[in-house]
Coordinates of C-alpha atoms in Angstrom, one line a residue:
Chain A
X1 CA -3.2 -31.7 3.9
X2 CA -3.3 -34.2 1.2
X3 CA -1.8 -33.7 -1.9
X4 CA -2.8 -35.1 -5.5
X5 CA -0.3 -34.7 -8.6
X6 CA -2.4 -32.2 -11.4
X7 CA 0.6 -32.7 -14.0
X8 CA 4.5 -32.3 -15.0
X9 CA 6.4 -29.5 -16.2
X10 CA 9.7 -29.5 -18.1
X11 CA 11.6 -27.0 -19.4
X12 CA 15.2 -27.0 -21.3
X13 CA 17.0 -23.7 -20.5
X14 CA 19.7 -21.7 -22.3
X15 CA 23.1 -21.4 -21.1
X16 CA 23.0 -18.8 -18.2
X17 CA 23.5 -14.7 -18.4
X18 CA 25.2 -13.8 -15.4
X19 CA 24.2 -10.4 -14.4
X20 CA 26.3 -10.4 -11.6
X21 CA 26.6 -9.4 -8.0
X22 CA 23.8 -7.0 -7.6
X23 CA 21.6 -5.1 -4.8
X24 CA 20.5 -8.7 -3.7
X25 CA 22.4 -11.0 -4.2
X26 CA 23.9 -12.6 -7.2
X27 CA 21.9 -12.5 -10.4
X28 CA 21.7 -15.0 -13.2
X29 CA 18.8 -15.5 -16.0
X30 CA 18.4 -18.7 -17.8
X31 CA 15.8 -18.2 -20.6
X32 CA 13.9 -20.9 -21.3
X33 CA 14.6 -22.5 -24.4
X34 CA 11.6 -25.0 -24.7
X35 CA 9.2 -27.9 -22.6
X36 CA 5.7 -28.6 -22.0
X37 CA 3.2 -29.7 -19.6
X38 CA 1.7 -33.1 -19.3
X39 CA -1.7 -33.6 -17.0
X40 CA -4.6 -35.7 -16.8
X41 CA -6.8 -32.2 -17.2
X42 CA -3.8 -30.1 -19.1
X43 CA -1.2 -30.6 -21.7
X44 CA 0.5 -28.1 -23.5
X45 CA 4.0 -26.9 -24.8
X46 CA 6.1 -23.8 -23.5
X47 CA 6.2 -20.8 -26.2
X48 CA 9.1 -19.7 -23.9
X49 CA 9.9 -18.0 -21.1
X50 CA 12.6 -17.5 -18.0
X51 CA 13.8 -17.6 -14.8
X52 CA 15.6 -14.7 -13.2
X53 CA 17.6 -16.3 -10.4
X54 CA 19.2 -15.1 -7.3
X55 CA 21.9 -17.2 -5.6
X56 CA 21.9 -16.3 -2.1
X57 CA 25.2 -16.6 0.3
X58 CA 23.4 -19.4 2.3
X59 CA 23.6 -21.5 -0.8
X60 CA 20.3 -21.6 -2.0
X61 CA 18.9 -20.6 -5.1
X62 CA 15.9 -18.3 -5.0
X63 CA 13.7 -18.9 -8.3
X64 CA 11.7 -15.9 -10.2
X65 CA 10.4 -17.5 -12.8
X66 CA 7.6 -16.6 -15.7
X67 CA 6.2 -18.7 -18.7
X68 CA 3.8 -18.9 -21.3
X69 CA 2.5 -21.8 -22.5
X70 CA -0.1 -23.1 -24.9
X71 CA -2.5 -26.4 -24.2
X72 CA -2.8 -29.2 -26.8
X73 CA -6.3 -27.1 -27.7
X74 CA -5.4 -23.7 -28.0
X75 CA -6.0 -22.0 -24.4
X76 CA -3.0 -19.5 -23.5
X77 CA -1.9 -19.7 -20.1
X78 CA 0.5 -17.4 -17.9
X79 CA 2.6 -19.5 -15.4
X80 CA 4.2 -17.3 -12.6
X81 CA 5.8 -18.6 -9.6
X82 CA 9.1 -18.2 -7.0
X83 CA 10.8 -20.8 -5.3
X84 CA 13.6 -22.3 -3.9
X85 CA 16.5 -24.6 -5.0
X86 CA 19.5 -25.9 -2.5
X87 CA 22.3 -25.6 -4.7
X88 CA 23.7 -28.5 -2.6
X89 CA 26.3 -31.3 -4.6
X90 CA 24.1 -33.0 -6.9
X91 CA 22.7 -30.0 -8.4
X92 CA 26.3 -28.2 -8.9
X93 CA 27.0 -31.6 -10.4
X94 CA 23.9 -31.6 -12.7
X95 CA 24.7 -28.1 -13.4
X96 CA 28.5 -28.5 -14.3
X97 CA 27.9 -31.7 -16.2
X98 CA 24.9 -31.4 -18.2
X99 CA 23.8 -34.2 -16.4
X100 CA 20.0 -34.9 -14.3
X101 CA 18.9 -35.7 -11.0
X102 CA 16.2 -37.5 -8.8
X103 CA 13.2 -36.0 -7.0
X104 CA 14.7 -36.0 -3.6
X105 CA 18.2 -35.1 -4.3
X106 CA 17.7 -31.6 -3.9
X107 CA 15.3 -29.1 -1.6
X108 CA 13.4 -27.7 -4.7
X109 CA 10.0 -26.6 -4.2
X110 CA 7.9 -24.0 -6.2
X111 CA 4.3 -22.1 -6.0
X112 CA 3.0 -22.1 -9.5
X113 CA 0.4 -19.1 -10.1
X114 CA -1.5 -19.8 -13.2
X115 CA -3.8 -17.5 -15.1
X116 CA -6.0 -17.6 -18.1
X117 CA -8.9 -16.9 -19.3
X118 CA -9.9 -19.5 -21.4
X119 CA -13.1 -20.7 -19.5
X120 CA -11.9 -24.2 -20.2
X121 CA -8.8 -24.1 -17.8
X122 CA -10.6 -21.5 -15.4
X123 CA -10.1 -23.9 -13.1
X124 CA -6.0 -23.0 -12.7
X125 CA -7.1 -19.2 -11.7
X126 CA -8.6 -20.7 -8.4
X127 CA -6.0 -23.6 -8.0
X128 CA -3.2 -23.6 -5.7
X129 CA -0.2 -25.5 -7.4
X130 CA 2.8 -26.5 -5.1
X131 CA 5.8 -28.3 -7.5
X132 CA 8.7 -30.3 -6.6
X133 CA 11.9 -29.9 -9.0
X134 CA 14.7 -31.7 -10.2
X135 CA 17.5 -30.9 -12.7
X136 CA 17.1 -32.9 -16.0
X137 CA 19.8 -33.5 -18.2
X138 CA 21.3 -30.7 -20.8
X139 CA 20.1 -28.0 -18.6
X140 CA 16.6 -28.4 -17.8
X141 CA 14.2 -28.6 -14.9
X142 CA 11.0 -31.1 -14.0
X143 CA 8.9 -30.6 -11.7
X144 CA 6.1 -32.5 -10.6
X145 CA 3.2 -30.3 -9.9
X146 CA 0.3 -30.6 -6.9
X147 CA -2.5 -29.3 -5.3
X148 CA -4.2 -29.6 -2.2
X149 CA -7.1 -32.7 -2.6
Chain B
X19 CA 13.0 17.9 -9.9
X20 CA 15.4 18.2 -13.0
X21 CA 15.3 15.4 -15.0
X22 CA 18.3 14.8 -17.5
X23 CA 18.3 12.1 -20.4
X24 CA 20.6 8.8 -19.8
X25 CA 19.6 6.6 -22.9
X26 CA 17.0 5.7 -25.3
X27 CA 15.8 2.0 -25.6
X28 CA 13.7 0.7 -28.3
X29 CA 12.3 -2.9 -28.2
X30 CA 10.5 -4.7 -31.2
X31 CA 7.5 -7.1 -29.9
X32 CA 6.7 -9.9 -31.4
X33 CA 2.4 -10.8 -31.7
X34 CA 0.5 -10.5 -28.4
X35 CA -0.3 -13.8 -26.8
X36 CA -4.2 -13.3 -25.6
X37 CA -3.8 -15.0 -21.9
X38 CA -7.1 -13.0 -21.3
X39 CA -9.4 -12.1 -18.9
X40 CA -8.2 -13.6 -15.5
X41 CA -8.4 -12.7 -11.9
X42 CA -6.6 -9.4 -11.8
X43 CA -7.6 -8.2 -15.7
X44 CA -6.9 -8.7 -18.9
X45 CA -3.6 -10.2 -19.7
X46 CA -1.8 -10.2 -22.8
X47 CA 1.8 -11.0 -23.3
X48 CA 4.0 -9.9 -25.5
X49 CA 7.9 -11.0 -26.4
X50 CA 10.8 -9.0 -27.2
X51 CA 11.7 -9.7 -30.6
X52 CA 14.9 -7.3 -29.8
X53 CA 16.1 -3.7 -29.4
X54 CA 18.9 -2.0 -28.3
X55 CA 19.9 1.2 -25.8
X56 CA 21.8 4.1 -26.6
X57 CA 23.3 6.6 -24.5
X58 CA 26.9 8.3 -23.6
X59 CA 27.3 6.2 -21.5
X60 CA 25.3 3.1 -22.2
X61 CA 24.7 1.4 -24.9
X62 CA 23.8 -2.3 -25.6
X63 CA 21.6 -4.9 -27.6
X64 CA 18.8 -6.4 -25.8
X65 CA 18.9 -10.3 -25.5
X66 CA 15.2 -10.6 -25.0
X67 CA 12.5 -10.1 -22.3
X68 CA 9.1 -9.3 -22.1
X69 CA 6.5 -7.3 -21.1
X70 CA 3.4 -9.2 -19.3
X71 CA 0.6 -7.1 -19.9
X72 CA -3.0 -6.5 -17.9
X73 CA -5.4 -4.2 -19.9
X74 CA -7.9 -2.3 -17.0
X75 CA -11.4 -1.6 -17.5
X76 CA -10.2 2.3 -16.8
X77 CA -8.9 2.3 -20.7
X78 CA -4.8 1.7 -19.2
X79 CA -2.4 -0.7 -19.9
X80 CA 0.0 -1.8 -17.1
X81 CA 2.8 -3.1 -17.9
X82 CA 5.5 -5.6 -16.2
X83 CA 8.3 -5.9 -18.1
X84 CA 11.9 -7.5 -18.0
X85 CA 14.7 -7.2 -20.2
X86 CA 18.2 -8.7 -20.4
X87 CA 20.9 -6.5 -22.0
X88 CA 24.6 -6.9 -23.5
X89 CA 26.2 -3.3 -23.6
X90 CA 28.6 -3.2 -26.1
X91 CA 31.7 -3.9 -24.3
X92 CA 30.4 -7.0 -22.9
X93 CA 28.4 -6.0 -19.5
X94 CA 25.1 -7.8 -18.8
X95 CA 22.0 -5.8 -17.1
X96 CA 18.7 -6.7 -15.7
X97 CA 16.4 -4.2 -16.5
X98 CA 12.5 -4.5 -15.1
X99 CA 9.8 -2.0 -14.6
X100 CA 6.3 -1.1 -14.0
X101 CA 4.6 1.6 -16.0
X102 CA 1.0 3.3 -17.3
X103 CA -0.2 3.1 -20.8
X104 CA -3.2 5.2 -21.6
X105 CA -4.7 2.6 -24.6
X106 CA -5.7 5.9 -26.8
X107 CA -6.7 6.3 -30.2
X108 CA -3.1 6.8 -31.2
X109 CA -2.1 3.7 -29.2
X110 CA -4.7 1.8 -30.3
X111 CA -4.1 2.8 -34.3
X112 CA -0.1 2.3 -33.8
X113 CA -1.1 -1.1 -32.1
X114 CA -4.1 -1.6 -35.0
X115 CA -1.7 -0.5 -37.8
X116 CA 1.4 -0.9 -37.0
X117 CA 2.3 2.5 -37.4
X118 CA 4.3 4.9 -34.8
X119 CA 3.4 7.4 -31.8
X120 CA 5.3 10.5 -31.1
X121 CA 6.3 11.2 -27.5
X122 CA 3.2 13.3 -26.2
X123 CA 0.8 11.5 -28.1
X124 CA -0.2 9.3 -25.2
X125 CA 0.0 9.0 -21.4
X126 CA 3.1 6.5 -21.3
X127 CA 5.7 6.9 -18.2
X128 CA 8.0 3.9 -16.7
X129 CA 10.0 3.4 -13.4
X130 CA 13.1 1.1 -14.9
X131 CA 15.2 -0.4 -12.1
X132 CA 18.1 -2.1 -13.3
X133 CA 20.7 -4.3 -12.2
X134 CA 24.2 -5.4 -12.4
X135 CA 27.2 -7.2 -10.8
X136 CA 29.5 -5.5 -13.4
X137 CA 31.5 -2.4 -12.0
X138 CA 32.2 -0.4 -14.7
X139 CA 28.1 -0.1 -14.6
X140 CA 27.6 -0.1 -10.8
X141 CA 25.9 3.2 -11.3
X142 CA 22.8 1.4 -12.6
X143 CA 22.0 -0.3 -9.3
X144 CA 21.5 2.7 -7.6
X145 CA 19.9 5.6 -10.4
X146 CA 16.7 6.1 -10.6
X147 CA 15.4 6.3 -13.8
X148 CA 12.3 7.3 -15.5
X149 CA 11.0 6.2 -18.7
X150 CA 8.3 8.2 -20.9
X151 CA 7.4 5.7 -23.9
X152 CA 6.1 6.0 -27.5
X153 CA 4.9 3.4 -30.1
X154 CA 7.3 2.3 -32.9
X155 CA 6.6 1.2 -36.1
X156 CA 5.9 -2.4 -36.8
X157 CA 5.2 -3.4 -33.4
X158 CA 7.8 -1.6 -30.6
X159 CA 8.0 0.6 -28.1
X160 CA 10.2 3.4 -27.6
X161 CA 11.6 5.5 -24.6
X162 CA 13.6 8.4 -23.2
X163 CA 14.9 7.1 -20.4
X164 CA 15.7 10.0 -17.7
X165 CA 17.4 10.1 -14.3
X166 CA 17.2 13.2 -11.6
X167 CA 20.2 15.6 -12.6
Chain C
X11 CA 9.9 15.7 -19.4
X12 CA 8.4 18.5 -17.3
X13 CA 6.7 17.6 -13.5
X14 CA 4.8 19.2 -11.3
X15 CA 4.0 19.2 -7.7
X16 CA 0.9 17.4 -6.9
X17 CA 1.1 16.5 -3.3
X18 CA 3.5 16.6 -0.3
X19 CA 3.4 13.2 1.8
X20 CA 4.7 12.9 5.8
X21 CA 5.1 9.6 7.7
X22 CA 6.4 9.5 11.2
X23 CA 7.9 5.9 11.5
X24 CA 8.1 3.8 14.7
X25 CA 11.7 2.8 15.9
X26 CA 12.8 0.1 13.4
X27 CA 13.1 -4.1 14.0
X28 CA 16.5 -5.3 12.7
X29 CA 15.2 -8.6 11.1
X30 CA 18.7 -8.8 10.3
X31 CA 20.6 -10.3 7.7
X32 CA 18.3 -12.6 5.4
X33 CA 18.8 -13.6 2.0
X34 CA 18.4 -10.9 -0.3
X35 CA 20.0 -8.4 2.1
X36 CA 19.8 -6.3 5.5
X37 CA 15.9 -6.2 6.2
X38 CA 14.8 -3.8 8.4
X39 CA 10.9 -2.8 9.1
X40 CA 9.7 0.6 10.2
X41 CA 6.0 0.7 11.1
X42 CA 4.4 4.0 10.6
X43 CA 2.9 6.0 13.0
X44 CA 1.5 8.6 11.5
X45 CA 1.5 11.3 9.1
X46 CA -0.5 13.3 6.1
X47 CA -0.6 14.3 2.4
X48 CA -1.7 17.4 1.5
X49 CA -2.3 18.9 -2.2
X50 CA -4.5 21.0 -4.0
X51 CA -6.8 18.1 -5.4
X52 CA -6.1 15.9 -2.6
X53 CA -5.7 15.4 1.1
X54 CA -5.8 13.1 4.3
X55 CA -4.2 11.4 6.7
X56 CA -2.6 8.0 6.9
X57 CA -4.4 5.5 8.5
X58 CA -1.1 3.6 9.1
X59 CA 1.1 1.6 6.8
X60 CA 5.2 0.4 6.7
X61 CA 8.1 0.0 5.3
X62 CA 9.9 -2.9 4.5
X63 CA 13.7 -2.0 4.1
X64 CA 16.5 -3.5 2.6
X65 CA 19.7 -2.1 3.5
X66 CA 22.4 -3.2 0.7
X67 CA 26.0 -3.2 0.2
X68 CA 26.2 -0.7 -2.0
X69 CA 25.3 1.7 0.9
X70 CA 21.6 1.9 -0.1
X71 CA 18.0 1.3 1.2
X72 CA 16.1 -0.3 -0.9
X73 CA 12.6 0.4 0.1
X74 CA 9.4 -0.9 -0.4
X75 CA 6.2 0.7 1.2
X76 CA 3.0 0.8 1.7
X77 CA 0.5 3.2 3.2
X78 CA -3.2 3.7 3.9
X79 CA -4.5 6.6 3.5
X80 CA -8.0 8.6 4.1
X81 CA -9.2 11.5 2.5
X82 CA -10.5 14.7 4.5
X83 CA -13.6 13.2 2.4
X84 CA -13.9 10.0 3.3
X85 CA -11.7 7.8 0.6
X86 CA -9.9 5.4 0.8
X87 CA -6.3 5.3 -0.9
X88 CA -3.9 2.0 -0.9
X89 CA 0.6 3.7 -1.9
X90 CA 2.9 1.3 -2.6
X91 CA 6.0 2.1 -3.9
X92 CA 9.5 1.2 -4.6
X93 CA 12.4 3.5 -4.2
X94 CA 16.1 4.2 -3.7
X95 CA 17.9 6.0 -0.5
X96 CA 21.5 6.6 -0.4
X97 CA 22.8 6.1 3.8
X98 CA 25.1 9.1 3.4
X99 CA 26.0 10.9 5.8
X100 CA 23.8 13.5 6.3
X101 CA 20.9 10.5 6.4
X102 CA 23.0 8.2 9.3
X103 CA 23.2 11.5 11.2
X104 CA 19.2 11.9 10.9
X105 CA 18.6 8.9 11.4
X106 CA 21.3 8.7 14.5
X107 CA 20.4 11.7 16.3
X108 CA 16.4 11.9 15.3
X109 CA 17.4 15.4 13.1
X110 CA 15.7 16.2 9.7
X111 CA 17.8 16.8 6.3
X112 CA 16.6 19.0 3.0
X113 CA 16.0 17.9 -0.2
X114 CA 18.8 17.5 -2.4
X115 CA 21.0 16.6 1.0
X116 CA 20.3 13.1 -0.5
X117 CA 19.8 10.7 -3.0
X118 CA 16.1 9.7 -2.2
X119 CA 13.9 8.8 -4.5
X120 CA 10.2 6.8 -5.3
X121 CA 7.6 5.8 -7.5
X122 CA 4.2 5.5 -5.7
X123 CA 1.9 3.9 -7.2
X124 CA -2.5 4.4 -6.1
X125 CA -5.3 2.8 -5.7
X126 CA -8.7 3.4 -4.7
X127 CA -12.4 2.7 -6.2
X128 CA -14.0 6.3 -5.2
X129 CA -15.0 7.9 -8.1
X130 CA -14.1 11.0 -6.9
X131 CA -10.1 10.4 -7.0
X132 CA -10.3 7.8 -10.3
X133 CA -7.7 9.6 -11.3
X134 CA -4.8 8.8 -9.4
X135 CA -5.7 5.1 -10.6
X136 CA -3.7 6.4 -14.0
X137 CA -1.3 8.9 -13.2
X138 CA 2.3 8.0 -12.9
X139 CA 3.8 9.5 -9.5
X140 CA 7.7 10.3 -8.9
X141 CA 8.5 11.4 -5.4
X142 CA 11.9 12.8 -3.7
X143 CA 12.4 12.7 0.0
X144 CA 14.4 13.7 2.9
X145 CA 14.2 12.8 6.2
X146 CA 12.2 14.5 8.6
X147 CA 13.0 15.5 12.6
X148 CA 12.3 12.7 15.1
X149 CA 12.7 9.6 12.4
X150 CA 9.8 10.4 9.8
X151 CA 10.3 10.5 5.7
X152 CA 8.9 13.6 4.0
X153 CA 8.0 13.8 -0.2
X154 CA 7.5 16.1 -2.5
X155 CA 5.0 14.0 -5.3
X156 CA 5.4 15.4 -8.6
X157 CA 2.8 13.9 -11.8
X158 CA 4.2 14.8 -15.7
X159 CA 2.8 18.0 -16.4
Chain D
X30 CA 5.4 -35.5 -1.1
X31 CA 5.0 -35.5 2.0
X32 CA 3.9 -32.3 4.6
X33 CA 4.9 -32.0 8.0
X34 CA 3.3 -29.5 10.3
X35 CA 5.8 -26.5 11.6
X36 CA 3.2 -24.5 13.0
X37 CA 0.2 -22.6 13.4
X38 CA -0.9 -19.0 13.3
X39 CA -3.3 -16.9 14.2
X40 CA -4.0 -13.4 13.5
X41 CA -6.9 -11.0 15.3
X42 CA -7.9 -8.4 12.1
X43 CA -8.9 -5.3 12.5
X44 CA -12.4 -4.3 10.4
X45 CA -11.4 -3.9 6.8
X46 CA -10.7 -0.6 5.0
X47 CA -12.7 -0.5 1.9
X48 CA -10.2 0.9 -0.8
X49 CA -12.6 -0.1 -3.5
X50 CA -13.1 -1.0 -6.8
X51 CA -9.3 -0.3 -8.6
X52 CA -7.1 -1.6 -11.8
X53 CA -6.9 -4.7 -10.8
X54 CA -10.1 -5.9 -8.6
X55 CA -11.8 -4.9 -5.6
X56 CA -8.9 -3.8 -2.6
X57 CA -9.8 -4.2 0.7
X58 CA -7.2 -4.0 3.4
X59 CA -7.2 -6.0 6.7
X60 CA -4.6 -4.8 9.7
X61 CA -3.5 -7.2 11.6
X62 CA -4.2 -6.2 15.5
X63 CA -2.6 -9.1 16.5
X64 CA -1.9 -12.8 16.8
X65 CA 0.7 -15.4 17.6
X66 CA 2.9 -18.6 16.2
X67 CA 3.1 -21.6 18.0
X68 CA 5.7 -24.7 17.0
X69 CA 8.1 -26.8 18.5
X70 CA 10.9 -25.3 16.9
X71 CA 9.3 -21.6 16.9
X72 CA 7.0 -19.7 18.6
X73 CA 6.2 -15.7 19.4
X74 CA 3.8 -12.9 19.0
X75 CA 2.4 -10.8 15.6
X76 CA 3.9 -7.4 15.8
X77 CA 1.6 -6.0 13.4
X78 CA 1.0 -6.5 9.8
X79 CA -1.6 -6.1 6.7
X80 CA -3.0 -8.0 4.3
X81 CA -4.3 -6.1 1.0
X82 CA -6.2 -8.5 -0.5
X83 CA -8.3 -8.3 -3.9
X84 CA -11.0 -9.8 -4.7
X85 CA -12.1 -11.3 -8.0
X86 CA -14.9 -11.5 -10.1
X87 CA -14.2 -15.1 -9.7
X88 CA -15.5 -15.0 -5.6
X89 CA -11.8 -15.8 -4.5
X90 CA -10.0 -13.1 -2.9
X91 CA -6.3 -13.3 -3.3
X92 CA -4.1 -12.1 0.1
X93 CA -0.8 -10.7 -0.4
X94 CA 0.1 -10.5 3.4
X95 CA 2.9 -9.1 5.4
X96 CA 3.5 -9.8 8.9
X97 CA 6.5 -9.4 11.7
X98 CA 7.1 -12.1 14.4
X99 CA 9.0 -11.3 17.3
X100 CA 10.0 -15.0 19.0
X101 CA 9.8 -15.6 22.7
X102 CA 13.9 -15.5 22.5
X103 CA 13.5 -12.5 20.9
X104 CA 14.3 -12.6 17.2
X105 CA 12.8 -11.0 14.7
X106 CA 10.8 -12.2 11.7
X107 CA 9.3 -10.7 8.0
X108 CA 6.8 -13.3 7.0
X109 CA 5.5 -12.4 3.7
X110 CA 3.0 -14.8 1.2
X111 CA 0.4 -14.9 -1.6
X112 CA -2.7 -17.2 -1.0
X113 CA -6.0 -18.2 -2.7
X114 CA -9.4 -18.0 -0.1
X115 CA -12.6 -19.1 -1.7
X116 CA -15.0 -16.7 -0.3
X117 CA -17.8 -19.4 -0.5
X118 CA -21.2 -19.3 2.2
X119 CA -19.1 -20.4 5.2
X120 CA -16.1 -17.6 5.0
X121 CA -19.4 -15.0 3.8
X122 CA -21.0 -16.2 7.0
X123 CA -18.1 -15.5 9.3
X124 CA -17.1 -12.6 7.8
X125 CA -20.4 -11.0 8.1
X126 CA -21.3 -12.8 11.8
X127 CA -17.7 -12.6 13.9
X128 CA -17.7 -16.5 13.2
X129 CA -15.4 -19.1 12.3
X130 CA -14.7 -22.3 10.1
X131 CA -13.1 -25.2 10.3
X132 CA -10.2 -26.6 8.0
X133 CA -11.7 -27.9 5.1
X134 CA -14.8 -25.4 5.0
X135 CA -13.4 -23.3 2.5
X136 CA -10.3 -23.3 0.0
X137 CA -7.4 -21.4 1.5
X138 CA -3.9 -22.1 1.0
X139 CA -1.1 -20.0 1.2
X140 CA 3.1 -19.6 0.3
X141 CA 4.9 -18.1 3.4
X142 CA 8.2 -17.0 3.1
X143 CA 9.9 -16.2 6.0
X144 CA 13.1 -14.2 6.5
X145 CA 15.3 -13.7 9.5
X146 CA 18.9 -12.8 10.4
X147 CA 18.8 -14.4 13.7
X148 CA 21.7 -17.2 13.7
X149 CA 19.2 -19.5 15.5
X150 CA 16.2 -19.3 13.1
X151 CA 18.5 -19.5 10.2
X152 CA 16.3 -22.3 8.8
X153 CA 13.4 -20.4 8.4
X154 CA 14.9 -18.3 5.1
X155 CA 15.7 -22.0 3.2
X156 CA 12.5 -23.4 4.6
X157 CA 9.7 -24.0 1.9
X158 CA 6.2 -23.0 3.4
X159 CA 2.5 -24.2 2.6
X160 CA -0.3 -23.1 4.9
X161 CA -3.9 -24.0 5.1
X162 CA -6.2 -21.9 6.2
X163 CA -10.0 -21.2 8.1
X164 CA -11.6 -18.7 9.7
X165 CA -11.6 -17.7 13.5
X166 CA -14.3 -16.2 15.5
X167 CA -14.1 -12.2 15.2
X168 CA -12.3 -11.8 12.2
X169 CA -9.2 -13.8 12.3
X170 CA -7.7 -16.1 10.7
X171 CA -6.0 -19.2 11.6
X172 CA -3.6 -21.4 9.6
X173 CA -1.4 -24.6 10.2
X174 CA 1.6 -24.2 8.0
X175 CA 3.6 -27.2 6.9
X176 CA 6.4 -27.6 5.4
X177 CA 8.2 -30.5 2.6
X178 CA 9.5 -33.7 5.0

């Protein structure tokens, strides 16, 4: 399977609710404060949005995440996906610290689920997405964002 | 069944976002502006959420919501749920003109399952509540929020 | 809030696989064998279906089902639901020695939500369903499915 | 990024039950009558499983799957994932003739996620999933799943 980047994704996050130890697992939401896409075929900004996080005992973060966001021309789109983040050294670090790190220093991988139905973008209804994540500075994440070629 | 009453919650929306028509129906999207809950022995502000909307061709609204809470002595809750919303002529005048529903006035019933690590609300992770809903004023939804007695 | 009884569901389940310990808790699967739901506007038997459990440590199951069923008049239904079942005693003894319990022996409740295109039963498509259950002789689950009268 | 293969799967489907048209697109569920994985590092037999899939007025139908592996060691395995199938002339023609496709006839990628409290599989519930999929000779599917190198 080859893969061929459709665009980026960035999103600055709040400072974390913890809900807590809960049925499954521990439970903390990060609303997203702000971002935007940037693609060849899509740009856009985030109107907002969040991720409810569980942080498993193996040490992995399990992502639940949901966002709006408008393109550059007015389409509305809904951007849905899970995932999972190894909450391994340099992403405490980036976490504590405010600080970013490099595709590659962390197992972060998403499946973005996008829906609209403006018939310009109907192409992201039928599109399978598969993003790759890193922590960006001040509490954000990046992902770059594929699909199968 | 009995049913007894464990809170109220009221959420102001802000303006739907029109995702529209994609794969699975109509989706709108709606924020929560705010709200609060209130019961003997809840009560809190929310801290946002939203409710991710598909409209059916059968006239009903299902909703997906999430909600963040801060009770009043400092706990923090995860509240989501699925639910019906028959899109009646009262709905769709509240929803028109911004006017209210009473309870009754439409087919509107919820499933809330919420979550915490806090223990002096432990007894949230494991009630089940139901929800029937009305339409506020200006925009909001309202419910009675029960649990088997 | 009043309910009312609009069907009785049965499911003999299979002896469970112990997937074991995973990430969001103790996952256990029960496939079902059989079973029937029988009401004044609606009856059939289940074509098969399971349930995916999660055993937390709280000293609940979590579960999360979903059944086939066919009507004596040729329908086809798709139940899911979610719902919450307290492992107290008088469940570990069912489900130990392969006895039954009553309601109200338990904490044991559901929200199944249908599906099904025949005209004839459109209307489960939008009613809201709450269900209580006990445990049945020889490992099965048994509801009573109540609507809002 | 770069995809390495894990395994492959293959699943024997029993004829579909038409639940028809519902809320949220047409629902037609497939049991699984059988099937097996095959790796290096995993390999066993398909307990049973479904997949209630919808299809859109788009011509893709969207799977929402659930399977359980047993290993050849004996452990147990919930496999659970969403995926996009372009039901375009060569999946139409081996659905209706018992046929099958190659990779690359159609569009049809899924997300597994895989859960397991067996000590030696522990990998699978941190492992991010992406299978591609085809058709196999009658009904079945097929799909080599890869995972991030």
């Amino acid at each position: 399977m080859n893969l061929v980047q459709e665009f980026t994704l960035t999103a600055a996050l709040k400072p974390p609710l913890p809900i807590g130890d809960g049925p499954i697992g521990t439970r903390v939401y990060y609303e997203v404060a702000g971002g935007e896409i940037v693609g060849d075929r899509i740009r856009g900004k985030l109107l907002g949005g969040g991720e409810w996080a569980l942080i498993g005992p193996d040490g992995f973060l399990r992502l639940d995440v949901r966002l709006q966001v408008e393109t550059h021309d007015g389409a509305y789109l809904y951007i849905q996906y899970f995932g999972l983040l190894e909450l391994n050294e340099a992403v405490q670090s980036a976490l504590a610290d405010g600080t970013g790190t490099e595709y590659g220093d962390q197992y972060f991988f998403t499946n973005p689920r996008i829906e609209t139905g403006d018939e310009r973008y109907a192409w992201v209804n039928t599109t399978f997405f598969i993003g790759e994540g890193r922590m960006l500075p001040n509490l954000g994440v990046g992902y770059r964002v594929c699909r199968p070629a």
